[in-house]
Coordinates of N, CA and C in Angstrom, one line a residue:
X1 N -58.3 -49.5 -71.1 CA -57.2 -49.8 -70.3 C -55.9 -50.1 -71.1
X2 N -54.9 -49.6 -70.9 CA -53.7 -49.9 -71.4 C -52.9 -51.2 -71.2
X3 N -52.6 -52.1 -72.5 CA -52.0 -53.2 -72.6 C -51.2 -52.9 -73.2
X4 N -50.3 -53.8 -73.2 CA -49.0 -54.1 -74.0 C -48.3 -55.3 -74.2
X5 N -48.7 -55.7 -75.0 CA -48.9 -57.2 -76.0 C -47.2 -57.4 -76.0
X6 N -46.0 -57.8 -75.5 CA -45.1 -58.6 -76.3 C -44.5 -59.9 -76.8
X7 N -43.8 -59.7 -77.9 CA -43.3 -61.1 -78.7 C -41.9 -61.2 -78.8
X8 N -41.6 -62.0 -79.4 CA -40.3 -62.2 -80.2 C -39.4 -62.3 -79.1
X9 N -39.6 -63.2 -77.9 CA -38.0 -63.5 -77.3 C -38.2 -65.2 -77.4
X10 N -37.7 -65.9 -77.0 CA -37.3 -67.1 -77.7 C -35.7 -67.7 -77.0
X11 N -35.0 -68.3 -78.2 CA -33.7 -69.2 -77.2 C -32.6 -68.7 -78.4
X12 N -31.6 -68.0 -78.8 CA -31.3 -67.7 -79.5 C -29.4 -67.7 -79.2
X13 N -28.5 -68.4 -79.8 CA -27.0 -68.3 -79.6 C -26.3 -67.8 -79.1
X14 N -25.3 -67.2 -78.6 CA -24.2 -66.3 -78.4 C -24.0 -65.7 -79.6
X15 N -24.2 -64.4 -80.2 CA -23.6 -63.6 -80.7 C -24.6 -63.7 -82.3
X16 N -25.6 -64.1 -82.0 CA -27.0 -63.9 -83.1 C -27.9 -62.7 -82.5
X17 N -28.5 -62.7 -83.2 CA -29.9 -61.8 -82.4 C -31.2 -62.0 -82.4
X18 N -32.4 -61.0 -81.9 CA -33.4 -61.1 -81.7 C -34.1 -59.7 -81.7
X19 N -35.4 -59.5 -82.6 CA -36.2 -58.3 -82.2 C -37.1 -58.6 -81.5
X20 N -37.6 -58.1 -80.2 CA -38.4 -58.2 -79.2 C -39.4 -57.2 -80.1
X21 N -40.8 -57.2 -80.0 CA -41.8 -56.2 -80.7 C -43.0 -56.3 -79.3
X22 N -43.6 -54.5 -79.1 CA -44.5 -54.9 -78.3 C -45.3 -53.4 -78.6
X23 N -46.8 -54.1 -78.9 CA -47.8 -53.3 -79.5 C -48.6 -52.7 -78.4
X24 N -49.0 -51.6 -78.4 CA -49.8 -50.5 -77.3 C -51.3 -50.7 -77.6
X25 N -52.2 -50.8 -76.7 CA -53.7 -50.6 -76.8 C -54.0 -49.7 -75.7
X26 N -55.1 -49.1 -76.3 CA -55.8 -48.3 -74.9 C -54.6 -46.8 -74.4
X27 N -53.7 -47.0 -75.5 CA -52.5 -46.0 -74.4 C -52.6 -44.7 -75.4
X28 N -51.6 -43.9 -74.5 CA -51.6 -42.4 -75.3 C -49.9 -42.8 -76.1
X29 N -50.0 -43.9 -76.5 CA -48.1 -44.5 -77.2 C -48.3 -43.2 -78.1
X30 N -48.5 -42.4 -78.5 CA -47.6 -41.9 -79.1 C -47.1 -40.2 -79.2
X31 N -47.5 -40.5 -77.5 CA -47.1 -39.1 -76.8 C -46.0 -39.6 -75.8
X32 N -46.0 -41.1 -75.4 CA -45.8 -41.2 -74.1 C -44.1 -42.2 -74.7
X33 N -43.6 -41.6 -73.3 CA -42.3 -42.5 -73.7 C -42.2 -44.3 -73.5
X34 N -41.5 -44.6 -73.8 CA -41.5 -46.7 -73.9 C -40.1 -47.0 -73.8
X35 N -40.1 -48.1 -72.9 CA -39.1 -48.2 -72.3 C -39.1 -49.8 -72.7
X36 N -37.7 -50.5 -72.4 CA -37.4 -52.0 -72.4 C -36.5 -52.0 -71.0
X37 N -37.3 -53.1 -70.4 CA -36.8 -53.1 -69.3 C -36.3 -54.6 -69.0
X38 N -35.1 -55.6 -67.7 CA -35.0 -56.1 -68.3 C -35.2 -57.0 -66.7
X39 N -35.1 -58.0 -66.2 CA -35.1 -58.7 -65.1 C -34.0 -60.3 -65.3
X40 N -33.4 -59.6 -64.1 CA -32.3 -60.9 -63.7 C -33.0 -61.8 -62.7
X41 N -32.9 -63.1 -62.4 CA -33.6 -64.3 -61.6 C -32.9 -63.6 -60.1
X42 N -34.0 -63.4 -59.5 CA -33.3 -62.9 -58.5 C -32.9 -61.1 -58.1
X43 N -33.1 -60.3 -59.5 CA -32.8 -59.2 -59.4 C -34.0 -58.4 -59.5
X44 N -33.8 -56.7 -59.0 CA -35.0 -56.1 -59.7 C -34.5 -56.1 -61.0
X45 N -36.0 -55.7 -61.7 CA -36.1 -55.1 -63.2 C -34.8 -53.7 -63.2
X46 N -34.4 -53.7 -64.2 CA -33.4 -52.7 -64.5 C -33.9 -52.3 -66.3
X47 N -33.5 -50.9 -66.2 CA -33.9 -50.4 -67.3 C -32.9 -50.7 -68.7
X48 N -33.2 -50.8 -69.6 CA -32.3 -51.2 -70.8 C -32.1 -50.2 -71.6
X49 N -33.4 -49.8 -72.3 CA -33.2 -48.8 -73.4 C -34.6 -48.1 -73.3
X50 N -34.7 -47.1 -73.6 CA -35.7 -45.7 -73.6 C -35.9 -45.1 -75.2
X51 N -37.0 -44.8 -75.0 CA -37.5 -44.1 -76.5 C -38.1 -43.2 -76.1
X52 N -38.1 -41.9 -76.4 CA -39.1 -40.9 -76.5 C -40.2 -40.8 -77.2
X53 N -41.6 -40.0 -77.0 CA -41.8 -40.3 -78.3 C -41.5 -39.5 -79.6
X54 N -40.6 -38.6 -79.3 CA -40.2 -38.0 -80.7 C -39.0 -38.9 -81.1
X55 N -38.5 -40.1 -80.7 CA -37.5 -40.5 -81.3 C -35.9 -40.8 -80.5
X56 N -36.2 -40.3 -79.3 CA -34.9 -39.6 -79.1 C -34.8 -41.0 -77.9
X57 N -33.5 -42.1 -78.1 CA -32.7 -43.3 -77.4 C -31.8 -42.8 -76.2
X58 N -32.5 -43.5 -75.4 CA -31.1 -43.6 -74.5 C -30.7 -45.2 -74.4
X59 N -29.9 -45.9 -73.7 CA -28.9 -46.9 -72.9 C -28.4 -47.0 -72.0
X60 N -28.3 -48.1 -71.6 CA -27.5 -48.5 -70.4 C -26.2 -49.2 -71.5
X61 N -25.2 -48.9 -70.3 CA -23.9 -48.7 -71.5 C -23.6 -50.3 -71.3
X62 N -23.7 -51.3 -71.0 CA -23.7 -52.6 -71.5 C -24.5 -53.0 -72.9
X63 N -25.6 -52.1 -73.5 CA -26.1 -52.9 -74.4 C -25.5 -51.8 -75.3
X64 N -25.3 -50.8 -75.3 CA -24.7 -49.8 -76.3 C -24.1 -50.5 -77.7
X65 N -24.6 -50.1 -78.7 CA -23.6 -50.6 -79.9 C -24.3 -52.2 -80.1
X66 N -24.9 -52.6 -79.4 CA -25.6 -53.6 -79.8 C -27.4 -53.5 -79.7
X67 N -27.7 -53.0 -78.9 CA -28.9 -53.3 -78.9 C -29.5 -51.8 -79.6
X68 N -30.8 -51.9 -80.1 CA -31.7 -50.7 -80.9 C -32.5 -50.6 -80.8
X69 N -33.7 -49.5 -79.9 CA -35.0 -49.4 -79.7 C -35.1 -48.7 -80.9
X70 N -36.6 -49.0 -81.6 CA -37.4 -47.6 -82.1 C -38.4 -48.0 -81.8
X71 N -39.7 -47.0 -82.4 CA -40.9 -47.5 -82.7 C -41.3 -46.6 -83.4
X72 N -43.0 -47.5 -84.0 CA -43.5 -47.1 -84.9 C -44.9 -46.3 -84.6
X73 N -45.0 -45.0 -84.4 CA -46.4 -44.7 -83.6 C -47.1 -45.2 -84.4
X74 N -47.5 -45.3 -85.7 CA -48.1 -45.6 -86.9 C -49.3 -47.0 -86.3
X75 N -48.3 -48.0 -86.0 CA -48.8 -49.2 -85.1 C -48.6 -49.2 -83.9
X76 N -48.2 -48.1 -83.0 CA -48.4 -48.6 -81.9 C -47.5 -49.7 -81.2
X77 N -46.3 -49.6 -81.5 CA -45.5 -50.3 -81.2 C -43.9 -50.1 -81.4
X78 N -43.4 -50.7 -80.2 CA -41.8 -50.4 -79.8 C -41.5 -51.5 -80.0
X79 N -39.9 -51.5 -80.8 CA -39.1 -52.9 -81.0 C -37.5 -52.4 -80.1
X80 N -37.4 -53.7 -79.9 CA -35.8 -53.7 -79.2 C -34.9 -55.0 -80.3
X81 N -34.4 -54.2 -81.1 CA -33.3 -55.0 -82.1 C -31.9 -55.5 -81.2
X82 N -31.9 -56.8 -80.9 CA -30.8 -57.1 -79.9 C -29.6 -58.0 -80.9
X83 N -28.7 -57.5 -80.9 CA -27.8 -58.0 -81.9 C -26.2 -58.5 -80.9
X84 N -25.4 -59.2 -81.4 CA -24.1 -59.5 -80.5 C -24.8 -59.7 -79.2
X85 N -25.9 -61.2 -79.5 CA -26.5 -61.2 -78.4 C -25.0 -62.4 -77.3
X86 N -25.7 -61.8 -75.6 CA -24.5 -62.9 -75.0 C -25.3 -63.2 -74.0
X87 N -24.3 -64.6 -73.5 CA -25.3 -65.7 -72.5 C -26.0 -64.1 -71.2
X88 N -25.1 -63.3 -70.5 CA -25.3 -62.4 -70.2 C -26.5 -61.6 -70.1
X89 N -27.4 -61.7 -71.3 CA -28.2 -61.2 -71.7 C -29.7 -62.2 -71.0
X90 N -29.7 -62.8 -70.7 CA -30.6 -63.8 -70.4 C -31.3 -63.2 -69.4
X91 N -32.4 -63.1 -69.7 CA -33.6 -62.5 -68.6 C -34.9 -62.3 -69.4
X92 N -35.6 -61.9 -68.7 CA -37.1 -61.8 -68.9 C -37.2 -60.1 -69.2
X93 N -37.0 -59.8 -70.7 CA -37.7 -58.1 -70.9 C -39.1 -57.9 -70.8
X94 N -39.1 -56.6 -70.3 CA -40.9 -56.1 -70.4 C -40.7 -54.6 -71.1
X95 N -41.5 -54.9 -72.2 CA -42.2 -53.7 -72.6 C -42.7 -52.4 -71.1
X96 N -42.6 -51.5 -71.4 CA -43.0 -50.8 -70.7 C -43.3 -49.1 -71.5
X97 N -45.0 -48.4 -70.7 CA -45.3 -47.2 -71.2 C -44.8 -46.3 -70.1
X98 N -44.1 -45.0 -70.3 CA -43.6 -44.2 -68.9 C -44.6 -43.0 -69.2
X99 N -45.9 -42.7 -68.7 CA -46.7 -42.0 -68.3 C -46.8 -41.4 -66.9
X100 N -48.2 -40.8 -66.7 CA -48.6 -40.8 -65.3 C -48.3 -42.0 -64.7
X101 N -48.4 -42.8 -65.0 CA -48.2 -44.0 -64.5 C -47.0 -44.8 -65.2
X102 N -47.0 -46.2 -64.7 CA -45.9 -46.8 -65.3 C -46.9 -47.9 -66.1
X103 N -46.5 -48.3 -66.9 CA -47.5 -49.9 -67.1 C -46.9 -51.0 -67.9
X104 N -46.7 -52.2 -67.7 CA -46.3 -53.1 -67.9 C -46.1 -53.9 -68.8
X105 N -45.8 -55.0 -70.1 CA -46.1 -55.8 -70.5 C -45.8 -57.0 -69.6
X106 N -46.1 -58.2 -70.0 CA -46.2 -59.4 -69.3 C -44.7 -59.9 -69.1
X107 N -44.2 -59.7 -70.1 CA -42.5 -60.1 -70.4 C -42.4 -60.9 -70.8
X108 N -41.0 -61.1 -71.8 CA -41.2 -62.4 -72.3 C -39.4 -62.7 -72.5
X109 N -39.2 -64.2 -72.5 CA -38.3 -64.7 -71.8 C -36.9 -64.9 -72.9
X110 N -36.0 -64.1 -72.9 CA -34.9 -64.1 -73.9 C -33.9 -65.1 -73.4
X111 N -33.3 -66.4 -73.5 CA -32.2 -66.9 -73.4 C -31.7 -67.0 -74.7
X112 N -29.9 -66.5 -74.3 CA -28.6 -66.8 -75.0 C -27.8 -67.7 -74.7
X113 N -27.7 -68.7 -74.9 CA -27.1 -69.8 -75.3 C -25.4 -69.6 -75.3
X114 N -24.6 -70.3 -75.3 CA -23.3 -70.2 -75.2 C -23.0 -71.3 -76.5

C-alpha cells in the first residue's frame, strides 16, 4: 500500500526557510508525478508545486521564485525547498502521489511567524 511519510515543517520566521521532505513506500514514485499541496484553516487543499517524474516543475505563481520542488527517485522522495518564507504561507502541506489514484501524506504543519 502506498505511504508517504512527511517531515520538516515546524515554526519558522518571515523571510527564513524550510525544506519539507516526504519519502514514498509501496508506490510506483518514480514513474508517477508528486505534488505539494497546501491547506488554509478553513480552505480546500490547493495545489502548490508539481514534479514530474522526469523532472519537469510547475507553480502556482505566488510561490514562484521562492519555493523549489525536486526529488530524488534514488530514495524515493520529494522535497519542497521554501525560501522568502511569509506569515501568508501558514498552512498544513501534504505530500501527494498523482496516479491512478491520488494518495496522501498526513501533512505537516508550516507556521511563519511575523
Amino acid at each position: 500500500q502506498v505511504q508517504l511519510v512527511e517531515s520538516g515543517g515546524g515554526l519558522v520566521q518571515a523571510g527564513g526557510s524550510l525544506r519539507l521532505s516526504c519519502v514514498a513506500s509501496g508506490s510506483i514514485f518514480s514513474i508517477a508525478d508528486m505534488a505539494w499541496y497546501r491547506q488554509f484553516p478553513g480552505k480546500q487543499r490547493e495545489l502548490v508545486a508539481r514534479i514530474s517524474s522526469g523532472g519537469r516543475a510547475s507553480y502556482i505563481d505566488s510561490v514562484k521564485g521562492r519555493f523549489n520542488i525536486s526529488r530524488d527517485n534514488a530514495k524515493n522522495t520529494v522535497y519542497l525547498q521554501m525560501n522568502s518564507l511569509k506569515p501568508e504561507d501558514t498552512a498544513v502541506y501534504y505530500c501527494a502521489q498523482i496516479s491512478w489514484n491520488l494518495y496522501w501524506g498526513q501533512g505537516t504543519q508550516v507556521t511563519v511567524s511575523s
